[in-house]
Coordinates of C-alpha atoms and ligand atoms in Angstrom, one line a residue:
Chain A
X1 CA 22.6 -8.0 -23.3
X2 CA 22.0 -4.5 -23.7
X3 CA 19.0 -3.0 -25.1
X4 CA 16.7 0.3 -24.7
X5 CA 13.1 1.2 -25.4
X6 CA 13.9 3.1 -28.3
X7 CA 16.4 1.4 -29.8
X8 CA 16.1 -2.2 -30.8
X9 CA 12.8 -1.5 -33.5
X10 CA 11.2 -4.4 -33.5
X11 CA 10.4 -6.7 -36.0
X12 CA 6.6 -7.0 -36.9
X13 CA 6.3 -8.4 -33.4
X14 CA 4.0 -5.7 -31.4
X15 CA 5.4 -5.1 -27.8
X16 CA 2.8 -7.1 -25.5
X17 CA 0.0 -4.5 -24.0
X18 CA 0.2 -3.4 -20.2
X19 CA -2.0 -3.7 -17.6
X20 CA -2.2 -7.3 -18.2
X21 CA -5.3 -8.9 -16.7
X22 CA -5.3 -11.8 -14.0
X23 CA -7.4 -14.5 -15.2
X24 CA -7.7 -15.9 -12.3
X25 CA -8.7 -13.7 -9.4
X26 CA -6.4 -15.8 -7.1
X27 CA -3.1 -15.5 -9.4
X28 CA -0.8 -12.9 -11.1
X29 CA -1.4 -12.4 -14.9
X30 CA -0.5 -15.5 -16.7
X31 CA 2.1 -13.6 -18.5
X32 CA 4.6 -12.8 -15.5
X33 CA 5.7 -16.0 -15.2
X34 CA 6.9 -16.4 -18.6
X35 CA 8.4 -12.6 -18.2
X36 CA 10.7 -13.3 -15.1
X37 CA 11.8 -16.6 -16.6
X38 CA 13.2 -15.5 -19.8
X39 CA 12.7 -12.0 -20.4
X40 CA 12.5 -10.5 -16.7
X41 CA 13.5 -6.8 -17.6
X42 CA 11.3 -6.4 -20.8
X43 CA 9.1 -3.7 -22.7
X44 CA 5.3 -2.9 -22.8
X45 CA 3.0 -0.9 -23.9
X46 CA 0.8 0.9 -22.3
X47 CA -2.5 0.1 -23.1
X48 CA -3.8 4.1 -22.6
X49 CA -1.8 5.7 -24.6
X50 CA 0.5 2.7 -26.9
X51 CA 3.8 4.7 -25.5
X52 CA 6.5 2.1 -24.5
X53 CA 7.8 1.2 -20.8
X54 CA 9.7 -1.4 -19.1
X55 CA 8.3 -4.2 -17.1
X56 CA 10.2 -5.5 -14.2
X57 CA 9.3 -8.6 -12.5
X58 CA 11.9 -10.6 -10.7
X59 CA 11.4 -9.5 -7.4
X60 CA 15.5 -9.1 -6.6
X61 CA 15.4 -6.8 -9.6
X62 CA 12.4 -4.6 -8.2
X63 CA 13.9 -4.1 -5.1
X64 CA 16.9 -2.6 -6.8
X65 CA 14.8 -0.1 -8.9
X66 CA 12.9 0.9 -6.3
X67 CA 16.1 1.1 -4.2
X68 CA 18.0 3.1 -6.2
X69 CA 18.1 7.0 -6.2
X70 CA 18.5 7.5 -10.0
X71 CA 14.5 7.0 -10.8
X72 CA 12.1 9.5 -10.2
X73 CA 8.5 9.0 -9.2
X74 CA 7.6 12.8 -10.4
X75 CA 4.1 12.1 -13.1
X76 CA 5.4 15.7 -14.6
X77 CA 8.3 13.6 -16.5
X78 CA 7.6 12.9 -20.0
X79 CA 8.6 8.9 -19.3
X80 CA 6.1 8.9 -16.2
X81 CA 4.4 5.5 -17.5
X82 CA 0.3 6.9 -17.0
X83 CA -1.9 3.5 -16.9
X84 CA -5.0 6.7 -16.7
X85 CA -5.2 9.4 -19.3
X86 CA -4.2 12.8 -17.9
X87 CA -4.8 15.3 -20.5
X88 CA -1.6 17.9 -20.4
X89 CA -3.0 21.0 -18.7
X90 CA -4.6 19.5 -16.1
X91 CA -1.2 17.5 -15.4
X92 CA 0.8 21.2 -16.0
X93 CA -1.5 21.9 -12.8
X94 CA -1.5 19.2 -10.7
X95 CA 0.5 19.5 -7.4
X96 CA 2.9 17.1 -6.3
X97 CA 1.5 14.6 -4.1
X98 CA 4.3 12.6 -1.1
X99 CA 3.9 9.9 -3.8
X100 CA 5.0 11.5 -6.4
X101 CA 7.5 14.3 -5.4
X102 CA 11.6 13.1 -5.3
X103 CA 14.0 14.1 -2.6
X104 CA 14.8 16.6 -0.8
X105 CA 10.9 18.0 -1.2
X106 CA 9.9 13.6 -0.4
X107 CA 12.3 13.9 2.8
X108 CA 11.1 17.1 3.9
X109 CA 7.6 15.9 3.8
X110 CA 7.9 12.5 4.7
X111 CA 9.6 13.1 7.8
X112 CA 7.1 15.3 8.9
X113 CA 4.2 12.4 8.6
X114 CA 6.5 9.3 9.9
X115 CA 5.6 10.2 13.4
X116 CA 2.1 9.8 12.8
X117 CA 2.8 6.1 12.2
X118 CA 5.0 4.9 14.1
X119 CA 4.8 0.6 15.5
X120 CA 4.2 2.3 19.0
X121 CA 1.4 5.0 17.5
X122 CA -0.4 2.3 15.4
X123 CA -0.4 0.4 18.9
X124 CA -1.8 2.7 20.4
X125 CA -4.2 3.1 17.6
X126 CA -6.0 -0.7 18.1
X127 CA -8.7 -0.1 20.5
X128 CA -9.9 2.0 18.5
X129 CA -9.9 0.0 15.6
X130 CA -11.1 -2.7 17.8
X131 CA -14.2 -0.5 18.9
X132 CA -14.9 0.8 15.1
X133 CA -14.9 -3.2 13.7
X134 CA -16.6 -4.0 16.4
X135 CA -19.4 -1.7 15.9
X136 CA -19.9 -2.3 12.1
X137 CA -20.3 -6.1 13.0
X138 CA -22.7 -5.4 15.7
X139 CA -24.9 -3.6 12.9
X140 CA -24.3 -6.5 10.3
X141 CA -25.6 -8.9 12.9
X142 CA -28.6 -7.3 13.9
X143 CA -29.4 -6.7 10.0
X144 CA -29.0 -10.4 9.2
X145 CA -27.6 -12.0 6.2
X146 CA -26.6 -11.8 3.5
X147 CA -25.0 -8.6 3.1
X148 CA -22.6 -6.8 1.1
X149 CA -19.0 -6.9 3.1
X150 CA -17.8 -4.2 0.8
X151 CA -20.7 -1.8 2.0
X152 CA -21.2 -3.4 5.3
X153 CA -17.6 -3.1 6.6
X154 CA -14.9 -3.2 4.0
X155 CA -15.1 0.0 2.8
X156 CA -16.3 1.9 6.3
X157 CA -13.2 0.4 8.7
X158 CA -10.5 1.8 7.0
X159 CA -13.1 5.4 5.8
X160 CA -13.5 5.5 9.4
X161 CA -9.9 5.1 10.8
X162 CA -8.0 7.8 8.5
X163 CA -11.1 10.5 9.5
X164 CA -10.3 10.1 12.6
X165 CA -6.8 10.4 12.0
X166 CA -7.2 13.4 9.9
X167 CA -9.7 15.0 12.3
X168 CA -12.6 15.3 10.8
X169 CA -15.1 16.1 13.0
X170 CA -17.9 13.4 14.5
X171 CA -20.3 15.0 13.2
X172 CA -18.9 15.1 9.9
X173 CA -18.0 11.5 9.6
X174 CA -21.2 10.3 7.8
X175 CA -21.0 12.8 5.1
X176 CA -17.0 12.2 4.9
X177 CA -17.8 7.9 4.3
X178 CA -20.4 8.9 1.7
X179 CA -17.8 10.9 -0.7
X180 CA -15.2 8.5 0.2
X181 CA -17.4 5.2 -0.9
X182 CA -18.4 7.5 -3.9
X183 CA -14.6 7.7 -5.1
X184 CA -14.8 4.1 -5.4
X185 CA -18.1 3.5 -6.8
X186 CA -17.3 2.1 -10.3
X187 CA -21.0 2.4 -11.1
X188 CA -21.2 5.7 -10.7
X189 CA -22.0 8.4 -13.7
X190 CA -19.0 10.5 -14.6
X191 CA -20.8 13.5 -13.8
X192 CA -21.6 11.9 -9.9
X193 CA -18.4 10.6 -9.4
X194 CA -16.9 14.9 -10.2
X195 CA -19.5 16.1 -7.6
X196 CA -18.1 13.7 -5.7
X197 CA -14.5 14.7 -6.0
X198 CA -15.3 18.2 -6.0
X199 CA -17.3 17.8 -3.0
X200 CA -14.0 16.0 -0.9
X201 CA -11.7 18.1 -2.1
X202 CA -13.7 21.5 -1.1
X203 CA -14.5 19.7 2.3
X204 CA -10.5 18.6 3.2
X205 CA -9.8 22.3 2.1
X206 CA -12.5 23.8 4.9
X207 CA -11.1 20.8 7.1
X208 CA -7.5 22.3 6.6
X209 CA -8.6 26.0 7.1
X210 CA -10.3 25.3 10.3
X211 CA -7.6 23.3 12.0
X212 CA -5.1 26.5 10.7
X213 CA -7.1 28.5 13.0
X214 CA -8.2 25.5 15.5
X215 CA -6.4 23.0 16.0
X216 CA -6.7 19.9 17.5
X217 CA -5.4 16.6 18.3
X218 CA -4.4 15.2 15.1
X219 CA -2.3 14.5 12.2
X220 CA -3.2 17.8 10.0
X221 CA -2.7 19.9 13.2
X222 CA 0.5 18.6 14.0
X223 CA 1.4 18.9 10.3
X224 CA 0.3 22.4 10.1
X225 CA 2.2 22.8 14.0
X226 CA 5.6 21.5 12.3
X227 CA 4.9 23.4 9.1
X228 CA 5.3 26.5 10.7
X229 CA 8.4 25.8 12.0
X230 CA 9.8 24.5 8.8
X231 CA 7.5 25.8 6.0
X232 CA 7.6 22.8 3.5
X233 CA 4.5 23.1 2.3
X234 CA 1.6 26.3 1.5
X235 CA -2.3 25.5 2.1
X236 CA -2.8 23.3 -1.5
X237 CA 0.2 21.1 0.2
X238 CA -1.5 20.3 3.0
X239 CA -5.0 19.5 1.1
X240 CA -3.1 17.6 -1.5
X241 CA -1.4 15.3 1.6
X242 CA -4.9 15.0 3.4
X243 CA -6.2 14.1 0.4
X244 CA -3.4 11.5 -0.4
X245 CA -4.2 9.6 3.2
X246 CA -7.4 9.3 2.3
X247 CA -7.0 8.1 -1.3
X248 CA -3.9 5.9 -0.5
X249 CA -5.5 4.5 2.6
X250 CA -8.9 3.7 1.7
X251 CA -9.4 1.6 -1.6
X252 CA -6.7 0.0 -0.8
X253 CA -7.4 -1.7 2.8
X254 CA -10.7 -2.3 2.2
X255 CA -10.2 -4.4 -1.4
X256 CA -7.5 -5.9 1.2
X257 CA -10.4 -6.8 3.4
X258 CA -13.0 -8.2 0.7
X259 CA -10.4 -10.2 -0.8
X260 CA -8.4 -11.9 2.2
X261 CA -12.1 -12.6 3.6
X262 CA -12.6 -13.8 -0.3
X263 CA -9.2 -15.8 -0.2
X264 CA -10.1 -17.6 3.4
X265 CA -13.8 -18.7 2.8
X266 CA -12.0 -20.3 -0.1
X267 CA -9.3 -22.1 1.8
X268 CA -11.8 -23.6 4.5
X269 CA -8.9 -25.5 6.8
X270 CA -6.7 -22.2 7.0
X271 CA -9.7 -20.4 7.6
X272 CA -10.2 -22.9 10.6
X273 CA -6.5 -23.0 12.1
X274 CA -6.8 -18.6 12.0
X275 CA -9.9 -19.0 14.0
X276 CA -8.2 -21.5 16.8
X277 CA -4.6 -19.7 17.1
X278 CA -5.2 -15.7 16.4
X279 CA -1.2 -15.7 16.8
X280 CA -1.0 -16.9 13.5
X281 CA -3.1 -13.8 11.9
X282 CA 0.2 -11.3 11.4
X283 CA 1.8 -13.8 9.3
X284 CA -1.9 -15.1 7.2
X285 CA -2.0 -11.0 6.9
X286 CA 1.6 -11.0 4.8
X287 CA 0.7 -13.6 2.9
X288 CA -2.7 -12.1 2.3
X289 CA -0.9 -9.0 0.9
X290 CA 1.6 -10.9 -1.1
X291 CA -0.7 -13.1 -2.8
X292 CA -2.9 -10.4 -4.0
X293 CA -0.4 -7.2 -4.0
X294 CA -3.7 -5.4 -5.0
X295 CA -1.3 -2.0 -6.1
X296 CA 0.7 -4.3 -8.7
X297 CA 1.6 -1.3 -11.2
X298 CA 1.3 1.7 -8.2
X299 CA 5.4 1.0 -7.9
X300 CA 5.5 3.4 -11.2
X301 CA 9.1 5.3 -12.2
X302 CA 11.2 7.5 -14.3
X303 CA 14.9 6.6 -15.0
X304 CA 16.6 10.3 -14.2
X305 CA 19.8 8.7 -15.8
X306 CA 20.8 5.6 -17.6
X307 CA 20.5 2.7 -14.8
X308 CA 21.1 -1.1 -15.7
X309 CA 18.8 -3.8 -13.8
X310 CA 19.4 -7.2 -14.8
X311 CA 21.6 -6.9 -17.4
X312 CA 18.9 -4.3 -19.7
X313 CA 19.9 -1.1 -19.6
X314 CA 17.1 1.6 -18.9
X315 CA 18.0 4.9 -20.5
X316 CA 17.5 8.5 -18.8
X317 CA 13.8 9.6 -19.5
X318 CA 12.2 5.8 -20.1
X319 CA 9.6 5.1 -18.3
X320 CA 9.3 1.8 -15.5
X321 CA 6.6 -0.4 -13.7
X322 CA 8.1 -2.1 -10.9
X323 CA 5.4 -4.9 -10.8
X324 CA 5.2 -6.0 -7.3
X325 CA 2.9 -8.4 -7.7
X326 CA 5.4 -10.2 -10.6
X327 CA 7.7 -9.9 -7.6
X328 CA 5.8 -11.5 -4.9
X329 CA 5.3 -14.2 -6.8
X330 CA 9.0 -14.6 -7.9
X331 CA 9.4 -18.2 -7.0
X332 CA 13.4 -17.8 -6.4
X333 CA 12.1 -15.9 -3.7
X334 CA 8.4 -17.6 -2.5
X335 CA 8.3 -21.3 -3.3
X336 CA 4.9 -22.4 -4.7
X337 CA 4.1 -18.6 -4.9
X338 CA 0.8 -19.5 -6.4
X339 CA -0.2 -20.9 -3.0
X340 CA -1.9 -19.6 -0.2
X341 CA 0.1 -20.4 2.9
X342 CA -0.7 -18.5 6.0
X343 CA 2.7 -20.1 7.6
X344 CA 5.2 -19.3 4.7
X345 CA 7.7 -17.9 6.6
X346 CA 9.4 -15.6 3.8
X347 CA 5.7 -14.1 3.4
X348 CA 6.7 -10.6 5.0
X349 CA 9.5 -10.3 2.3
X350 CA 6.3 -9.4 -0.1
X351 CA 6.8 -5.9 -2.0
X352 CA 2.8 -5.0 -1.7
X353 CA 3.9 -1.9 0.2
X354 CA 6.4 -1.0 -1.9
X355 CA 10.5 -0.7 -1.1
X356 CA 12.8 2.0 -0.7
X357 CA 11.6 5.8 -0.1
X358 CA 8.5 5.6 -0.8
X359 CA 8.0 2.3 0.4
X360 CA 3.6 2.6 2.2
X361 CA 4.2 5.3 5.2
X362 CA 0.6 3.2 6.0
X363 CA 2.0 0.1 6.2
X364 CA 1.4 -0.7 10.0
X365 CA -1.3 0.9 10.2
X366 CA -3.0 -1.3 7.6
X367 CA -1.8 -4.3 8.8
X368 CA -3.5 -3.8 12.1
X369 CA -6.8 -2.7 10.5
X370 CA -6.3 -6.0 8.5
X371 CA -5.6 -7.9 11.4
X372 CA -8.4 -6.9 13.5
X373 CA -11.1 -7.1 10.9
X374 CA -10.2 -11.0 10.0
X375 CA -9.7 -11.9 13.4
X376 CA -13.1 -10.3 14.7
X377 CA -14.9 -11.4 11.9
X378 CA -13.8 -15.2 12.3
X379 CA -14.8 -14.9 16.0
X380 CA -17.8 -13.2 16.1
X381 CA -19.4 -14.8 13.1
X382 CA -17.9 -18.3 12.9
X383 CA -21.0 -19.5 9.8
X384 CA -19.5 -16.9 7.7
X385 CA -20.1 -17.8 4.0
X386 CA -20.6 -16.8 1.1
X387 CA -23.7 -15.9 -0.3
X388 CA -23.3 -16.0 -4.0
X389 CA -22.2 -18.3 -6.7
X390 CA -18.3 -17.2 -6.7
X391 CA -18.2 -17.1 -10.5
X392 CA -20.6 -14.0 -10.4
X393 CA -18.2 -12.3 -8.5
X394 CA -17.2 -9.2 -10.2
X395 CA -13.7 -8.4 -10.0
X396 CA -11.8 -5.0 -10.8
X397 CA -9.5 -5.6 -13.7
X398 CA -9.8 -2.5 -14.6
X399 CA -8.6 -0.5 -12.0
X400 CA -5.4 0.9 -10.9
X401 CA -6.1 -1.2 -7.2
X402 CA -7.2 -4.6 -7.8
X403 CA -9.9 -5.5 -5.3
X404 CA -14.0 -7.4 -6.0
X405 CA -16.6 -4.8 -6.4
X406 CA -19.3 -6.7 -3.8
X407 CA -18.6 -9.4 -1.4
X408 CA -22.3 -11.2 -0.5
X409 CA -22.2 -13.0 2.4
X410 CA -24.4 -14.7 4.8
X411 CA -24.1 -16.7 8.0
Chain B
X1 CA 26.6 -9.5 17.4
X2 CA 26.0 -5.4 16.7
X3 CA 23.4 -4.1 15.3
X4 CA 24.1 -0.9 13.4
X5 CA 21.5 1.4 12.1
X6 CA 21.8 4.2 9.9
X7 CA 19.4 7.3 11.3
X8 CA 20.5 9.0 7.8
X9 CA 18.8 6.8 5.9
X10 CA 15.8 5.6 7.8
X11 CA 12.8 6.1 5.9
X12 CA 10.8 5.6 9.2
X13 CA 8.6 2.5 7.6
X14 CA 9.0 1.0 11.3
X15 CA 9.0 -2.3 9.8
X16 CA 11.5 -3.2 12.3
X17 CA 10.0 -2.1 15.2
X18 CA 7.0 -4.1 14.7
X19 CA 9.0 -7.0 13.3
X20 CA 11.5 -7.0 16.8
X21 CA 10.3 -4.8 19.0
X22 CA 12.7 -5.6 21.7
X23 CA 15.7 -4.6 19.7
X24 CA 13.9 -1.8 17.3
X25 CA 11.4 1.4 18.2
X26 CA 11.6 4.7 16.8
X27 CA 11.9 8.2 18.0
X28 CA 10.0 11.4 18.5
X29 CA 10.6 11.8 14.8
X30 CA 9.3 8.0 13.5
X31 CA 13.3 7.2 13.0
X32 CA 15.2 4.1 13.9
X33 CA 15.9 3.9 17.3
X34 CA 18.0 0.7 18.4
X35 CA 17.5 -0.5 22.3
X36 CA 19.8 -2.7 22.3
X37 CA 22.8 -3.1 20.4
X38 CA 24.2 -6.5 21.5
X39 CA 21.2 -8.0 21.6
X40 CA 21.4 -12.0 22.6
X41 CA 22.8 -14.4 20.2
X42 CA 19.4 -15.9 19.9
X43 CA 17.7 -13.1 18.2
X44 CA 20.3 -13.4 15.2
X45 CA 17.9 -14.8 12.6
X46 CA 15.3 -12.3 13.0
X47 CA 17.7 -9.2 12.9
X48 CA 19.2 -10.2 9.6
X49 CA 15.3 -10.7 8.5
X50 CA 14.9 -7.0 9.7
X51 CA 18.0 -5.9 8.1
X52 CA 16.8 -7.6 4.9
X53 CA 13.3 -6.1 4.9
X54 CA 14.2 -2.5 6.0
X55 CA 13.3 -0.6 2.6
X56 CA 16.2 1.5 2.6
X57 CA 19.0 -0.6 3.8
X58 CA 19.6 1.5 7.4
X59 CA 20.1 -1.9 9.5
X60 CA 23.2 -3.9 9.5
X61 CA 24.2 -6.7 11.5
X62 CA 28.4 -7.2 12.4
X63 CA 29.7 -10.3 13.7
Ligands
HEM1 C1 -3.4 -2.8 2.2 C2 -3.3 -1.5 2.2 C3 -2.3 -0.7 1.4 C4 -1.5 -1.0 0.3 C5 -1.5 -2.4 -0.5 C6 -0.7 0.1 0.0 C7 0.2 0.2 -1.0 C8 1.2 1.2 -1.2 C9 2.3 1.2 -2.1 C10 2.6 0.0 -3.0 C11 3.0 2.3 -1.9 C12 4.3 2.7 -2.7 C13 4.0 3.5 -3.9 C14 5.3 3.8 -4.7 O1 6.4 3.2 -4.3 O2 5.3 4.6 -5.6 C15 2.2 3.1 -1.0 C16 2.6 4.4 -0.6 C17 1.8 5.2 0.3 N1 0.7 4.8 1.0 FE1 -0.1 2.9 1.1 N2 -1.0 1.1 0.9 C18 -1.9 0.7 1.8 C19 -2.5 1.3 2.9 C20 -2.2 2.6 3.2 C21 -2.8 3.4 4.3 C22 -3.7 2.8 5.4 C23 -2.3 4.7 4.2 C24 -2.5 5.9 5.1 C25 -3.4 6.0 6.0 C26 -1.4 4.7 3.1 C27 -0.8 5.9 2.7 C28 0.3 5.9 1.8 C29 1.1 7.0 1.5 C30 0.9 8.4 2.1 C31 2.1 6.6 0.5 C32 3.2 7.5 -0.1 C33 4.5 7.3 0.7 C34 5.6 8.0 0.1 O3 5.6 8.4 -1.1 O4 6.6 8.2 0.8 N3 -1.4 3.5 2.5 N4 1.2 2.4 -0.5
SF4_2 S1 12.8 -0.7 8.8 FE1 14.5 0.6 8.1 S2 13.5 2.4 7.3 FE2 12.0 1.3 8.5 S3 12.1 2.3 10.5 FE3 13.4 0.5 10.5 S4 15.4 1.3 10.0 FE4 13.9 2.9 9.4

């Protein structure tokens, strides 16, 4: 079978709309299933903008795509399938992010941050963590329930880690968490959520400018040391990659941390067996990040020539979503995918972080963040529950990174 | 048993290293760095695991 985007007109029947929601907060979209069983290389549109792209869901199939050196994941290219609307010249303007660049610029650059998280570095890295979860339970307890876990530590763990990995001075930090909750505030006027923005970005570039001039012990000085050497990037390059830790590191390990708490109030006797064996919390953290792969559609491509997956063949210039969360719940793959099983063994064969190239350069990192804020949490506050009826639970369908907007707990 | 790794391709994910950290760890630069390459028979189901989940297919396993 052979068929193309823009060929193949079809008859009467509109192509199905993409993002697709999850009706249950605990599942995949209802559609996937039906896509990887009979139609597992298939067309879309996108709900922005009605252009067309392929969906690929079998997770064999999504591995090779985001294997394979013939698909771009530049946002420039016409194909580039945009979930947000990005009107022209602001896209004409917008520098290349480690995400989105294509080698040799993604090698250059990449290679430049891998030492900055290494297995050995992230290691290194968990005292620390240990310390900063620590403290933000210490506060929660002495405040008393219920609480937000979003506000209360969700969302300032991981703020926390990647300023300190950036640099950003101490006394800095508070201001730093406020703009980087703001980012994520749904609620938030579009007006409030630019000052925002505007304030971050003017911040990273004075954070950038002083370590050009001082530097210190940390990831933009080294970058800027190594940069010297090899001059890959100018000054907007550098901002642009501080900027992508922080965007790429933030939302996205602290929905991780509302949900998996979410996911184990919900599954009481897995929940207990974490709590009595913490050697069992690397694997329940795979299968955390499988069952929710939070950054389903974030696996976005361009096909830079004609490229067959499945037996479909994707022309030059069309556009792709590499769903990972279709994939981690390909049941060739996970058996039962729809359960949560903190001992599935294949759990860690998930595609939440990606494959290939780009595949999360924070991938370690997060895992230990994720680690050491479930474990800490199930020790130190053993009553954990929830504090709301979990129907009221609002969850974000909506966004680019799935995650639950507030988390009210008590103990 | 070998284990094989190519440094060209490493995309430094250190997904092996953290998966076997007494056969994997990366260099100065975050690339693959093998320790030992005849590691014991015993190990054999979690280096073809590793080989399997390194996202740009740098690890291979002979004999
Ligand atoms: C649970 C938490 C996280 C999830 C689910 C996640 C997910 C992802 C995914 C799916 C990609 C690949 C995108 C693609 O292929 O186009 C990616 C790339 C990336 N992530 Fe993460 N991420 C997480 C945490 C982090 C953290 C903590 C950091 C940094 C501190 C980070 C920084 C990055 C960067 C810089 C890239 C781009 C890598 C490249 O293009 O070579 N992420 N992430
Ligand atoms: S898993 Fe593969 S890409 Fe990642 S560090 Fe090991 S060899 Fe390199």
């Amino acid at each position: 079978m052979t068929q193309s985007a823009e060929a193949a007109p079809e008859a009467g029947s509109p192509l199905p709309q993409f993002p697709m929601r999850r009706t249950c907060p605990f599942s995949e979209p209802r559609e996937y299933a039906a896509l990887r069983e009979s139609e597992p290389v298939s067309r879309a549109a996108l709900k922005v903008n009605g252009k067309p792209t392929w969906l690929v869901t079998r997770h064999e199939d999504v591995r090779r795509v985001l294997g394979d050196g013939r698909v771009s994941s530049n946002l420039k290219l016409p194909g580039y399938p945009h979930q947000f609307h990005i009107p022209e010249e602001m896209l004409a303007q917008v520098r290349l992010m480690l995400l989105n660049m294509d080698p040799p610029e993604h090698t250059a650059q990449r290679r430049m941050l891998i030492p900055e998280f290494t297995a050995r570095r992230v290691r290194e890295l968990r005292p620390r963590i240990q310390q900063i979860v620590d403290e933000h339970i210490d506060a929660m307890l002495a405040a008393g329930g219920p609480v937000d876990l979003v506000t209360a530590l969700a969302l300032p763990v991981p703020s926390l880690v990647i300023c300190e990995l950036l640099g950003v001075p101490y006394e800095d930090h508070a201001r730093f968490e406020e703009w980087s909750a703001a980012l994520m505030n749904h609620d938030l006027s579009p007006a409030e959520y630019g000052a925002a923005v505007q304030a971050l970005d003017a911040y990273l570039d004075k954070l950038v400018t002083l370590k050009e001039s001082e530097p210190g012990d940390d990831l933009i000085s080294r970058f800027l040391e190594k940069n010297a050497a090899e001059r890959v990037a100018d000054h907007v390059d550098v901002v642009t990659m501080a900027r992508l830790m922080l965007v790429g590191g933030h939302e996205t390990t602290a929905n991780m941390i509302a949900l998996g708490v979410l996911a184990l109030l919900r599954h009481p006797s897995q929940l207990a067996e974490l709590r009595a064996d913490p050697a069992l919390l690397p694997n329940a953290v795979e299968e955390l990040l499988r069952v929710f792969s939070i950054s389903d559609s974030g696996t976005a491509r361009v096909a830079l020539e004609d490229v067959e997956v499945g037996g479909v063949t994707i022309r030059a210039g069309e556009g792709i979503l590499a769903l990972n969360n279709a994939a981690d719940h390909d049941e060739a793959v996970f058996p039962d995918a729809g359960t949560l099983d903190i001992h599935r063994k294949e759990a860690r064969g998930h595609l939440a972080f990606g494959y290939g190239i780009h595949q999360c350069i924070g991938a370690n990192l997060a895992r230990v963040e994720l680690e050491t804020v479930y474990g800490t949490l199930l020790r130190r506050i053993p009553g954990l529950r929830l504090a709301a009826d979990p129907e009221s639970l609002r969850f974000k369908d909506d966004a680019m990174v799935y995650g639950v907007y507030e988390l009210p707990v008590t103990w | 048993m070998r284990v094989i790794t190519e440094r060209d391709r490493c995309v430094g994910s250190g997904q092996c290293a953290m998966l076997s950290p007494e056969v994997f760890d990366q260099d100065d630069e975050g690339l693959v760095l093998v320790l030992r390459e005849e590691p014991a028979e015993g190990l054999r189901e979690d280096l073809l695991r590793a080989a399997d989940l390194c996202p740009s297919r740098a690890i291979r396993v002979d004999g």
